[in-house]
Amino acid sequence: GDRALPALVSVLVRCSAAMNLNLEGACLLRHLESDNPAAVWDTRLEHLQGLEAALQTLCNILHGLASVEKRTVHHVDLVHSLLLIAGRMGSLMMFRTGPSRGSAGQDCRFAGALRSCLSWVCEAYALWVEKFPALSGGQLLAPLLRFLRVLPTNLAGGLLLLEACG
């Protein structure tokens, strides 16, 4: 119980981090991408599929906690990881950062996985707000509103989360 959410947060953060590399990672992969661009996008697609499975697991955990009548689920790191995912997925959708030199099928699979992950993160956030309303205003909605104001790239993903909450 107490160890499941931190482990899941770790998976969520690692998978979403693979979508946007930092400067050092981008420089290291530049050589690999010039030799075989499909390999980089295949890796990102695999991380998207892992992220989708982790988000589905999170939704199942939230449903399970609600069914045993747990009144609150307070986990700051989970809130931050969901905001991170929404920001990454929203910016990837907005800027269409996907396989540019790959096959059309590869691009469709990547875009489909991206949409699916964005849908699942919205589902998880909305489920958290709906099933555990006692802390949702301060724990979930206030950080979401701050998240929307920080960077323009957060806007697309943040607005989708806000809309999912109703």
PDB file of N, CA and C in Angstrom, residues 47-145:
ATOM      1  N   HIS A  47       8.815   3.737 -24.327  1.00  0.00           N
ATOM      2  CA  HIS A  47       8.599   4.454 -23.073  1.00  0.00           C
ATOM      3  C   HIS A  47       7.160   4.955 -22.976  1.00  0.00           C
ATOM      4  N   LEU A  48       6.596   5.389 -24.091  1.00  0.00           N
ATOM      5  CA  LEU A  48       5.187   5.806 -24.089  1.00  0.00           C
ATOM      6  C   LEU A  48       4.276   4.637 -23.731  1.00  0.00           C
ATOM      7  N   GLN A  49       4.569   3.472 -24.252  1.00  0.00           N
ATOM      8  CA  GLN A  49       3.762   2.295 -23.942  1.00  0.00           C
ATOM      9  C   GLN A  49       3.900   1.919 -22.468  1.00  0.00           C
ATOM     10  N   GLY A  50       5.101   2.035 -21.912  1.00  0.00           N
ATOM     11  CA  GLY A  50       5.296   1.795 -20.489  1.00  0.00           C
ATOM     12  C   GLY A  50       4.573   2.827 -19.638  1.00  0.00           C
ATOM     13  N   LEU A  51       4.602   4.082 -20.087  1.00  0.00           N
ATOM     14  CA  LEU A  51       3.897   5.154 -19.391  1.00  0.00           C
ATOM     15  C   LEU A  51       2.389   4.901 -19.393  1.00  0.00           C
ATOM     16  N   GLU A  52       1.870   4.459 -20.524  1.00  0.00           N
ATOM     17  CA  GLU A  52       0.442   4.157 -20.623  1.00  0.00           C
ATOM     18  C   GLU A  52       0.056   3.055 -19.624  1.00  0.00           C
ATOM     19  N   ALA A  53       0.852   2.010 -19.544  1.00  0.00           N
ATOM     20  CA  ALA A  53       0.573   0.922 -18.599  1.00  0.00           C
ATOM     21  C   ALA A  53       0.635   1.415 -17.156  1.00  0.00           C
ATOM     22  N   ALA A  54       1.602   2.278 -16.842  1.00  0.00           N
ATOM     23  CA  ALA A  54       1.720   2.811 -15.488  1.00  0.00           C
ATOM     24  C   ALA A  54       0.524   3.701 -15.141  1.00  0.00           C
ATOM     25  N   LEU A  55       0.060   4.492 -16.102  1.00  0.00           N
ATOM     26  CA  LEU A  55      -1.113   5.344 -15.858  1.00  0.00           C
ATOM     27  C   LEU A  55      -2.377   4.515 -15.669  1.00  0.00           C
ATOM     28  N   GLN A  56      -2.506   3.447 -16.429  1.00  0.00           N
ATOM     29  CA  GLN A  56      -3.646   2.541 -16.239  1.00  0.00           C
ATOM     30  C   GLN A  56      -3.591   1.905 -14.850  1.00  0.00           C
ATOM     31  N   THR A  57      -2.404   1.525 -14.415  1.00  0.00           N
ATOM     32  CA  THR A  57      -2.227   0.962 -13.079  1.00  0.00           C
ATOM     33  C   THR A  57      -2.611   1.979 -12.014  1.00  0.00           C
ATOM     34  N   LEU A  58      -2.208   3.234 -12.207  1.00  0.00           N
ATOM     35  CA  LEU A  58      -2.559   4.294 -11.267  1.00  0.00           C
ATOM     36  C   LEU A  58      -4.080   4.439 -11.165  1.00  0.00           C
ATOM     37  N   CYS A  59      -4.756   4.430 -12.306  1.00  0.00           N
ATOM     38  CA  CYS A  59      -6.229   4.526 -12.284  1.00  0.00           C
ATOM     39  C   CYS A  59      -6.841   3.355 -11.517  1.00  0.00           C
ATOM     40  N   ASN A  60      -6.298   2.161 -11.714  1.00  0.00           N
ATOM     41  CA  ASN A  60      -6.795   1.000 -10.976  1.00  0.00           C
ATOM     42  C   ASN A  60      -6.543   1.135  -9.474  1.00  0.00           C
ATOM     43  N   ILE A  61      -5.385   1.669  -9.098  1.00  0.00           N
ATOM     44  CA  ILE A  61      -5.075   1.887  -7.683  1.00  0.00           C
ATOM     45  C   ILE A  61      -6.044   2.902  -7.077  1.00  0.00           C
ATOM     46  N   LEU A  62      -6.306   3.990  -7.803  1.00  0.00           N
ATOM     47  CA  LEU A  62      -7.230   5.006  -7.295  1.00  0.00           C
ATOM     48  C   LEU A  62      -8.640   4.441  -7.139  1.00  0.00           C
ATOM     49  N   HIS A  63      -9.076   3.634  -8.121  1.00  0.00           N
ATOM     50  CA  HIS A  63     -10.383   2.972  -7.993  1.00  0.00           C
ATOM     51  C   HIS A  63     -10.397   2.058  -6.777  1.00  0.00           C
ATOM     52  N   GLY A  64      -9.326   1.310  -6.574  1.00  0.00           N
ATOM     53  CA  GLY A  64      -9.236   0.401  -5.437  1.00  0.00           C
ATOM     54  C   GLY A  64      -9.267   1.136  -4.109  1.00  0.00           C
ATOM     55  N   LEU A  65      -8.522   2.242  -4.014  1.00  0.00           N
ATOM     56  CA  LEU A  65      -8.527   3.021  -2.776  1.00  0.00           C
ATOM     57  C   LEU A  65      -9.897   3.621  -2.505  1.00  0.00           C
ATOM     58  N   ALA A  66     -10.586   4.038  -3.550  1.00  0.00           N
ATOM     59  CA  ALA A  66     -11.936   4.589  -3.379  1.00  0.00           C
ATOM     60  C   ALA A  66     -12.919   3.501  -2.943  1.00  0.00           C
ATOM     61  N   SER A  67     -12.729   2.280  -3.431  1.00  0.00           N
ATOM     62  CA  SER A  67     -13.662   1.203  -3.095  1.00  0.00           C
ATOM     63  C   SER A  67     -13.521   0.731  -1.644  1.00  0.00           C
ATOM     64  N   VAL A  68     -12.357   0.955  -1.037  1.00  0.00           N
ATOM     65  CA  VAL A  68     -12.195   0.607   0.378  1.00  0.00           C
ATOM     66  C   VAL A  68     -12.473   1.814   1.267  1.00  0.00           C
ATOM     67  N   GLU A  69     -13.080   2.819   0.666  1.00  0.00           N
ATOM     68  CA  GLU A  69     -13.544   4.025   1.355  1.00  0.00           C
ATOM     69  C   GLU A  69     -12.426   4.797   2.048  1.00  0.00           C
ATOM     70  N   LYS A  70     -11.288   4.837   1.410  1.00  0.00           N
ATOM     71  CA  LYS A  70     -10.205   5.692   1.910  1.00  0.00           C
ATOM     72  C   LYS A  70     -10.627   7.133   1.603  1.00  0.00           C
ATOM     73  N   ARG A  71     -10.580   7.995   2.587  1.00  0.00           N
ATOM     74  CA  ARG A  71     -11.121   9.344   2.433  1.00  0.00           C
ATOM     75  C   ARG A  71     -10.207  10.275   1.636  1.00  0.00           C
ATOM     76  N   THR A  72      -8.905  10.148   1.817  1.00  0.00           N
ATOM     77  CA  THR A  72      -7.983  11.023   1.098  1.00  0.00           C
ATOM     78  C   THR A  72      -6.787  10.227   0.592  1.00  0.00           C
ATOM     79  N   VAL A  73      -6.244  10.703  -0.474  1.00  0.00           N
ATOM     80  CA  VAL A  73      -4.975  10.200  -0.992  1.00  0.00           C
ATOM     81  C   VAL A  73      -4.101  11.427  -1.157  1.00  0.00           C
ATOM     82  N   HIS A  74      -3.132  11.570  -0.261  1.00  0.00           N
ATOM     83  CA  HIS A  74      -2.250  12.733  -0.271  1.00  0.00           C
ATOM     84  C   HIS A  74      -0.860  12.271  -0.689  1.00  0.00           C
ATOM     85  N   HIS A  75      -0.451  12.681  -1.886  1.00  0.00           N
ATOM     86  CA  HIS A  75       0.869  12.282  -2.382  1.00  0.00           C
ATOM     87  C   HIS A  75       1.382  13.382  -3.316  1.00  0.00           C
ATOM     88  N   VAL A  76       2.186  14.278  -2.765  1.00  0.00           N
ATOM     89  CA  VAL A  76       2.670  15.446  -3.501  1.00  0.00           C
ATOM     90  C   VAL A  76       3.494  15.036  -4.723  1.00  0.00           C
ATOM     91  N   ASP A  77       4.355  14.032  -4.570  1.00  0.00           N
ATOM     92  CA  ASP A  77       5.181  13.608  -5.698  1.00  0.00           C
ATOM     93  C   ASP A  77       4.327  13.082  -6.857  1.00  0.00           C
ATOM     94  N   LEU A  78       3.232  12.421  -6.548  1.00  0.00           N
ATOM     95  CA  LEU A  78       2.339  11.929  -7.587  1.00  0.00           C
ATOM     96  C   LEU A  78       1.670  13.088  -8.319  1.00  0.00           C
ATOM     97  N   VAL A  79       1.264  14.112  -7.574  1.00  0.00           N
ATOM     98  CA  VAL A  79       0.683  15.305  -8.214  1.00  0.00           C
ATOM     99  C   VAL A  79       1.697  15.911  -9.172  1.00  0.00           C
ATOM    100  N   HIS A  80       2.921  16.073  -8.711  1.00  0.00           N
ATOM    101  CA  HIS A  80       3.953  16.680  -9.556  1.00  0.00           C
ATOM    102  C   HIS A  80       4.270  15.812 -10.775  1.00  0.00           C
ATOM    103  N   SER A  81       4.271  14.503 -10.601  1.00  0.00           N
ATOM    104  CA  SER A  81       4.558  13.636 -11.751  1.00  0.00           C
ATOM    105  C   SER A  81       3.431  13.697 -12.779  1.00  0.00           C
ATOM    106  N   LEU A  82       2.183  13.788 -12.336  1.00  0.00           N
ATOM    107  CA  LEU A  82       1.073  13.911 -13.289  1.00  0.00           C
ATOM    108  C   LEU A  82       1.132  15.246 -14.031  1.00  0.00           C
ATOM    109  N   LEU A  83       1.523  16.293 -13.335  1.00  0.00           N
ATOM    110  CA  LEU A  83       1.680  17.591 -14.004  1.00  0.00           C
ATOM    111  C   LEU A  83       2.832  17.541 -15.005  1.00  0.00           C
ATOM    112  N   LEU A  84       3.920  16.894 -14.625  1.00  0.00           N
ATOM    113  CA  LEU A  84       5.053  16.727 -15.538  1.00  0.00           C
ATOM    114  C   LEU A  84       4.626  15.995 -16.807  1.00  0.00           C
ATOM    115  N   ILE A  85       3.894  14.911 -16.624  1.00  0.00           N
ATOM    116  CA  ILE A  85       3.441  14.119 -17.775  1.00  0.00           C
ATOM    117  C   ILE A  85       2.520  14.945 -18.658  1.00  0.00           C
ATOM    118  N   ALA A  86       1.578  15.648 -18.050  1.00  0.00           N
ATOM    119  CA  ALA A  86       0.649  16.471 -18.835  1.00  0.00           C
ATOM    120  C   ALA A  86       1.405  17.531 -19.624  1.00  0.00           C
ATOM    121  N   GLY A  87       2.394  18.147 -18.990  1.00  0.00           N
ATOM    122  CA  GLY A  87       3.191  19.156 -19.694  1.00  0.00           C
ATOM    123  C   GLY A  87       3.977  18.570 -20.845  1.00  0.00           C
ATOM    124  N   ARG A  88       4.615  17.438 -20.617  1.00  0.00           N
ATOM    125  CA  ARG A  88       5.404  16.799 -21.685  1.00  0.00           C
ATOM    126  C   ARG A  88       4.510  16.340 -22.832  1.00  0.00           C
ATOM    127  N   MET A  89       3.419  15.672 -22.493  1.00  0.00           N
ATOM    128  CA  MET A  89       2.532  15.160 -23.542  1.00  0.00           C
ATOM    129  C   MET A  89       1.867  16.308 -24.303  1.00  0.00           C
ATOM    130  N   GLY A  90       1.464  17.345 -23.574  1.00  0.00           N
ATOM    131  CA  GLY A  90       0.841  18.497 -24.223  1.00  0.00           C
ATOM    132  C   GLY A  90       1.789  19.208 -25.168  1.00  0.00           C
ATOM    133  N   SER A  91       3.042  19.381 -24.746  1.00  0.00           N
ATOM    134  CA  SER A  91       4.002  20.064 -25.630  1.00  0.00           C
ATOM    135  C   SER A  91       4.370  19.184 -26.817  1.00  0.00           C
ATOM    136  N   LEU A  92       4.455  17.875 -26.616  1.00  0.00           N
ATOM    137  CA  LEU A  92       4.734  16.990 -27.747  1.00  0.00           C
ATOM    138  C   LEU A  92       3.588  17.025 -28.763  1.00  0.00           C
ATOM    139  N   MET A  93       2.359  17.069 -28.278  1.00  0.00           N
ATOM    140  CA  MET A  93       1.204  17.139 -29.183  1.00  0.00           C
ATOM    141  C   MET A  93       1.186  18.479 -29.912  1.00  0.00           C
ATOM    142  N   MET A  94       1.486  19.559 -29.173  1.00  0.00           N
ATOM    143  CA  MET A  94       1.411  20.886 -29.754  1.00  0.00           C
ATOM    144  C   MET A  94       2.493  21.086 -30.814  1.00  0.00           C
ATOM    145  N   PHE A  95       3.690  20.618 -30.545  1.00  0.00           N
ATOM    146  CA  PHE A  95       4.796  20.851 -31.463  1.00  0.00           C
ATOM    147  C   PHE A  95       5.037  19.682 -32.406  1.00  0.00           C
ATOM    148  N   ARG A  96       4.189  18.656 -32.347  1.00  0.00           N
ATOM    149  CA  ARG A  96       4.277  17.487 -33.226  1.00  0.00           C
ATOM    150  C   ARG A  96       5.700  16.949 -33.289  1.00  0.00           C
ATOM    151  N   THR A  97       6.291  16.761 -32.127  1.00  0.00           N
ATOM    152  CA  THR A  97       7.636  16.222 -32.048  1.00  0.00           C
ATOM    153  C   THR A  97       7.542  14.710 -32.139  1.00  0.00           C
ATOM    154  N   GLY A  98       7.757  14.199 -33.303  1.00  0.00           N
ATOM    155  CA  GLY A  98       7.670  12.767 -33.518  1.00  0.00           C
ATOM    156  C   GLY A  98       8.632  12.359 -34.606  1.00  0.00           C
ATOM    157  N   PRO A  99       8.564  11.125 -35.009  1.00  0.00           N
ATOM    158  CA  PRO A  99       9.486  10.650 -36.035  1.00  0.00           C
ATOM    159  C   PRO A  99       9.286  11.423 -37.329  1.00  0.00           C
ATOM    160  N   SER A 100      10.312  12.127 -37.746  1.00  0.00           N
ATOM    161  CA  SER A 100      10.176  12.918 -38.971  1.00  0.00           C
ATOM    162  C   SER A 100      10.701  12.162 -40.193  1.00  0.00           C
ATOM    163  N   ARG A 101      11.649  11.267 -39.954  1.00  0.00           N
ATOM    164  CA  ARG A 101      12.218  10.545 -41.089  1.00  0.00           C
ATOM    165  C   ARG A 101      11.793   9.084 -41.107  1.00  0.00           C
ATOM    166  N   GLY A 102      10.913   8.709 -40.200  1.00  0.00           N
ATOM    167  CA  GLY A 102      10.465   7.319 -40.136  1.00  0.00           C
ATOM    168  C   GLY A 102       9.317   7.067 -41.095  1.00  0.00           C
ATOM    169  N   SER A 103       8.800   5.882 -41.037  1.00  0.00           N
ATOM    170  CA  SER A 103       7.677   5.533 -41.900  1.00  0.00           C
ATOM    171  C   SER A 103       6.406   6.168 -41.381  1.00  0.00           C
ATOM    172  N   ALA A 104       5.404   6.230 -42.228  1.00  0.00           N
ATOM    173  CA  ALA A 104       4.113   6.789 -41.827  1.00  0.00           C
ATOM    174  C   ALA A 104       3.494   5.962 -40.705  1.00  0.00           C
ATOM    175  N   GLY A 105       3.667   4.652 -40.746  1.00  0.00           N
ATOM    176  CA  GLY A 105       3.132   3.787 -39.697  1.00  0.00           C
ATOM    177  C   GLY A 105       3.757   4.067 -38.357  1.00  0.00           C
ATOM    178  N   GLN A 106       5.053   4.347 -38.362  1.00  0.00           N
ATOM    179  CA  GLN A 106       5.757   4.654 -37.124  1.00  0.00           C
ATOM    180  C   GLN A 106       5.212   5.961 -36.537  1.00  0.00           C
ATOM    181  N   ASP A 107       4.990   6.965 -37.391  1.00  0.00           N
ATOM    182  CA  ASP A 107       4.459   8.246 -36.943  1.00  0.00           C
ATOM    183  C   ASP A 107       3.058   8.069 -36.367  1.00  0.00           C
ATOM    184  N   CYS A 108       2.223   7.255 -36.989  1.00  0.00           N
ATOM    185  CA  CYS A 108       0.860   7.002 -36.500  1.00  0.00           C
ATOM    186  C   CYS A 108       0.881   6.283 -35.155  1.00  0.00           C
ATOM    187  N   ARG A 109       1.765   5.321 -34.994  1.00  0.00           N
ATOM    188  CA  ARG A 109       1.860   4.601 -33.717  1.00  0.00           C
ATOM    189  C   ARG A 109       2.298   5.548 -32.599  1.00  0.00           C
ATOM    190  N   PHE A 110       3.269   6.401 -32.895  1.00  0.00           N
ATOM    191  CA  PHE A 110       3.762   7.349 -31.903  1.00  0.00           C
ATOM    192  C   PHE A 110       2.660   8.334 -31.524  1.00  0.00           C
ATOM    193  N   ALA A 111       1.975   8.895 -32.502  1.00  0.00           N
ATOM    194  CA  ALA A 111       0.898   9.850 -32.236  1.00  0.00           C
ATOM    195  C   ALA A 111      -0.241   9.185 -31.469  1.00  0.00           C
ATOM    196  N   GLY A 112      -0.573   7.952 -31.815  1.00  0.00           N
ATOM    197  CA  GLY A 112      -1.630   7.224 -31.110  1.00  0.00           C
ATOM    198  C   GLY A 112      -1.263   6.955 -29.660  1.00  0.00           C
ATOM    199  N   ALA A 113      -0.019   6.551 -29.422  1.00  0.00           N
ATOM    200  CA  ALA A 113       0.441   6.300 -28.057  1.00  0.00           C
ATOM    201  C   ALA A 113       0.475   7.591 -27.243  1.00  0.00           C
ATOM    202  N   LEU A 114       0.852   8.683 -27.895  1.00  0.00           N
ATOM    203  CA  LEU A 114       0.888   9.985 -27.237  1.00  0.00           C
ATOM    204  C   LEU A 114      -0.516  10.416 -26.812  1.00  0.00           C
ATOM    205  N   ARG A 115      -1.480  10.284 -27.718  1.00  0.00           N
ATOM    206  CA  ARG A 115      -2.870  10.626 -27.395  1.00  0.00           C
ATOM    207  C   ARG A 115      -3.404   9.743 -26.269  1.00  0.00           C
ATOM    208  N   SER A 116      -3.075   8.469 -26.318  1.00  0.00           N
ATOM    209  CA  SER A 116      -3.535   7.542 -25.299  1.00  0.00           C
ATOM    210  C   SER A 116      -2.975   7.910 -23.920  1.00  0.00           C
ATOM    211  N   CYS A 117      -1.690   8.245 -23.858  1.00  0.00           N
ATOM    212  CA  CYS A 117      -1.082   8.639 -22.583  1.00  0.00           C
ATOM    213  C   CYS A 117      -1.708   9.927 -22.060  1.00  0.00           C
ATOM    214  N   LEU A 118      -1.953  10.873 -22.937  1.00  0.00           N
ATOM    215  CA  LEU A 118      -2.577  12.121 -22.518  1.00  0.00           C
ATOM    216  C   LEU A 118      -3.983  11.861 -21.996  1.00  0.00           C
ATOM    217  N   SER A 119      -4.695  10.967 -22.635  1.00  0.00           N
ATOM    218  CA  SER A 119      -6.034  10.594 -22.178  1.00  0.00           C
ATOM    219  C   SER A 119      -5.981   9.936 -20.798  1.00  0.00           C
ATOM    220  N   TRP A 120      -5.019   9.044 -20.590  1.00  0.00           N
ATOM    221  CA  TRP A 120      -4.906   8.352 -19.299  1.00  0.00           C
ATOM    222  C   TRP A 120      -4.478   9.284 -18.178  1.00  0.00           C
ATOM    223  N   VAL A 121      -3.605  10.244 -18.459  1.00  0.00           N
ATOM    224  CA  VAL A 121      -3.201  11.165 -17.394  1.00  0.00           C
ATOM    225  C   VAL A 121      -4.386  12.056 -17.009  1.00  0.00           C
ATOM    226  N   CYS A 122      -5.194  12.457 -17.979  1.00  0.00           N
ATOM    227  CA  CYS A 122      -6.402  13.231 -17.675  1.00  0.00           C
ATOM    228  C   CYS A 122      -7.388  12.387 -16.875  1.00  0.00           C
ATOM    229  N   GLU A 123      -7.525  11.123 -17.251  1.00  0.00           N
ATOM    230  CA  GLU A 123      -8.410  10.211 -16.529  1.00  0.00           C
ATOM    231  C   GLU A 123      -7.957  10.046 -15.078  1.00  0.00           C
ATOM    232  N   ALA A 124      -6.668   9.865 -14.854  1.00  0.00           N
ATOM    233  CA  ALA A 124      -6.143   9.684 -13.496  1.00  0.00           C
ATOM    234  C   ALA A 124      -6.364  10.936 -12.655  1.00  0.00           C
ATOM    235  N   TYR A 125      -6.094  12.104 -13.219  1.00  0.00           N
ATOM    236  CA  TYR A 125      -6.253  13.355 -12.475  1.00  0.00           C
ATOM    237  C   TYR A 125      -7.720  13.596 -12.136  1.00  0.00           C
ATOM    238  N   ALA A 126      -8.593  13.399 -13.121  1.00  0.00           N
ATOM    239  CA  ALA A 126     -10.030  13.598 -12.903  1.00  0.00           C
ATOM    240  C   ALA A 126     -10.569  12.593 -11.881  1.00  0.00           C
ATOM    241  N   LEU A 127     -10.093  11.369 -11.955  1.00  0.00           N
ATOM    242  CA  LEU A 127     -10.520  10.332 -11.018  1.00  0.00           C
ATOM    243  C   LEU A 127     -10.101  10.693  -9.594  1.00  0.00           C
ATOM    244  N   TRP A 128      -8.900  11.201  -9.442  1.00  0.00           N
ATOM    245  CA  TRP A 128      -8.404  11.616  -8.135  1.00  0.00           C
ATOM    246  C   TRP A 128      -9.274  12.734  -7.553  1.00  0.00           C
ATOM    247  N   VAL A 129      -9.605  13.728  -8.393  1.00  0.00           N
ATOM    248  CA  VAL A 129     -10.448  14.838  -7.948  1.00  0.00           C
ATOM    249  C   VAL A 129     -11.853  14.337  -7.594  1.00  0.00           C
ATOM    250  N   GLU A 130     -12.394  13.453  -8.423  1.00  0.00           N
ATOM    251  CA  GLU A 130     -13.762  12.965  -8.221  1.00  0.00           C
ATOM    252  C   GLU A 130     -13.889  12.045  -7.006  1.00  0.00           C
ATOM    253  N   LYS A 131     -12.997  11.091  -6.869  1.00  0.00           N
ATOM    254  CA  LYS A 131     -13.118  10.084  -5.819  1.00  0.00           C
ATOM    255  C   LYS A 131     -12.653  10.576  -4.446  1.00  0.00           C
ATOM    256  N   PHE A 132     -11.787  11.574  -4.415  1.00  0.00           N
ATOM    257  CA  PHE A 132     -11.240  12.072  -3.155  1.00  0.00           C
ATOM    258  C   PHE A 132     -11.379  13.596  -3.090  1.00  0.00           C
ATOM    259  N   PRO A 133     -12.618  14.091  -2.999  1.00  0.00           N
ATOM    260  CA  PRO A 133     -12.841  15.542  -3.083  1.00  0.00           C
ATOM    261  C   PRO A 133     -12.394  16.326  -1.849  1.00  0.00           C
ATOM    262  N   ALA A 134     -12.140  15.663  -0.729  1.00  0.00           N
ATOM    263  CA  ALA A 134     -11.809  16.381   0.510  1.00  0.00           C
ATOM    264  C   ALA A 134     -10.579  17.279   0.360  1.00  0.00           C
ATOM    265  N   LEU A 135      -9.553  16.803  -0.315  1.00  0.00           N
ATOM    266  CA  LEU A 135      -8.327  17.590  -0.474  1.00  0.00           C
ATOM    267  C   LEU A 135      -8.090  18.063  -1.904  1.00  0.00           C
ATOM    268  N   SER A 136      -9.040  17.827  -2.787  1.00  0.00           N
ATOM    269  CA  SER A 136      -8.758  18.091  -4.200  1.00  0.00           C
ATOM    270  C   SER A 136      -8.503  19.560  -4.494  1.00  0.00           C
ATOM    271  N   GLY A 137      -9.184  20.464  -3.798  1.00  0.00           N
ATOM    272  CA  GLY A 137      -8.975  21.884  -4.065  1.00  0.00           C
ATOM    273  C   GLY A 137      -7.553  22.325  -3.775  1.00  0.00           C
ATOM    274  N   GLY A 138      -7.060  22.020  -2.573  1.00  0.00           N
ATOM    275  CA  GLY A 138      -5.720  22.448  -2.190  1.00  0.00           C
ATOM    276  C   GLY A 138      -4.617  21.573  -2.733  1.00  0.00           C
ATOM    277  N   GLN A 139      -4.874  20.274  -2.812  1.00  0.00           N
ATOM    278  CA  GLN A 139      -3.822  19.347  -3.223  1.00  0.00           C
ATOM    279  C   GLN A 139      -3.717  19.213  -4.737  1.00  0.00           C
ATOM    280  N   LEU A 140      -4.824  19.289  -5.441  1.00  0.00           N
ATOM    281  CA  LEU A 140      -4.797  19.018  -6.873  1.00  0.00           C
ATOM    282  C   LEU A 140      -5.056  20.248  -7.733  1.00  0.00           C
ATOM    283  N   LEU A 141      -6.059  21.032  -7.398  1.00  0.00           N
ATOM    284  CA  LEU A 141      -6.415  22.143  -8.272  1.00  0.00           C
ATOM    285  C   LEU A 141      -5.485  23.346  -8.116  1.00  0.00           C
ATOM    286  N   ALA A 142      -5.073  23.665  -6.893  1.00  0.00           N
ATOM    287  CA  ALA A 142      -4.149  24.794  -6.702  1.00  0.00           C
ATOM    288  C   ALA A 142      -2.811  24.550  -7.414  1.00  0.00           C
ATOM    289  N   PRO A 143      -2.182  23.370  -7.271  1.00  0.00           N
ATOM    290  CA  PRO A 143      -0.941  23.139  -8.032  1.00  0.00           C
ATOM    291  C   PRO A 143      -1.166  23.163  -9.548  1.00  0.00           C
ATOM    292  N   LEU A 144      -2.336  22.707  -9.991  1.00  0.00           N
ATOM    293  CA  LEU A 144      -2.634  22.733 -11.427  1.00  0.00           C
ATOM    294  C   LEU A 144      -2.715  24.165 -11.934  1.00  0.00           C
ATOM    295  N   LEU A 145      -3.350  25.047 -11.178  1.00  0.00           N
ATOM    296  CA  LEU A 145      -3.446  26.448 -11.599  1.00  0.00           C
ATOM    297  C   LEU A 145      -2.071  27.115 -11.599  1.00  0.00           C
TER     298      LEU A 145
END
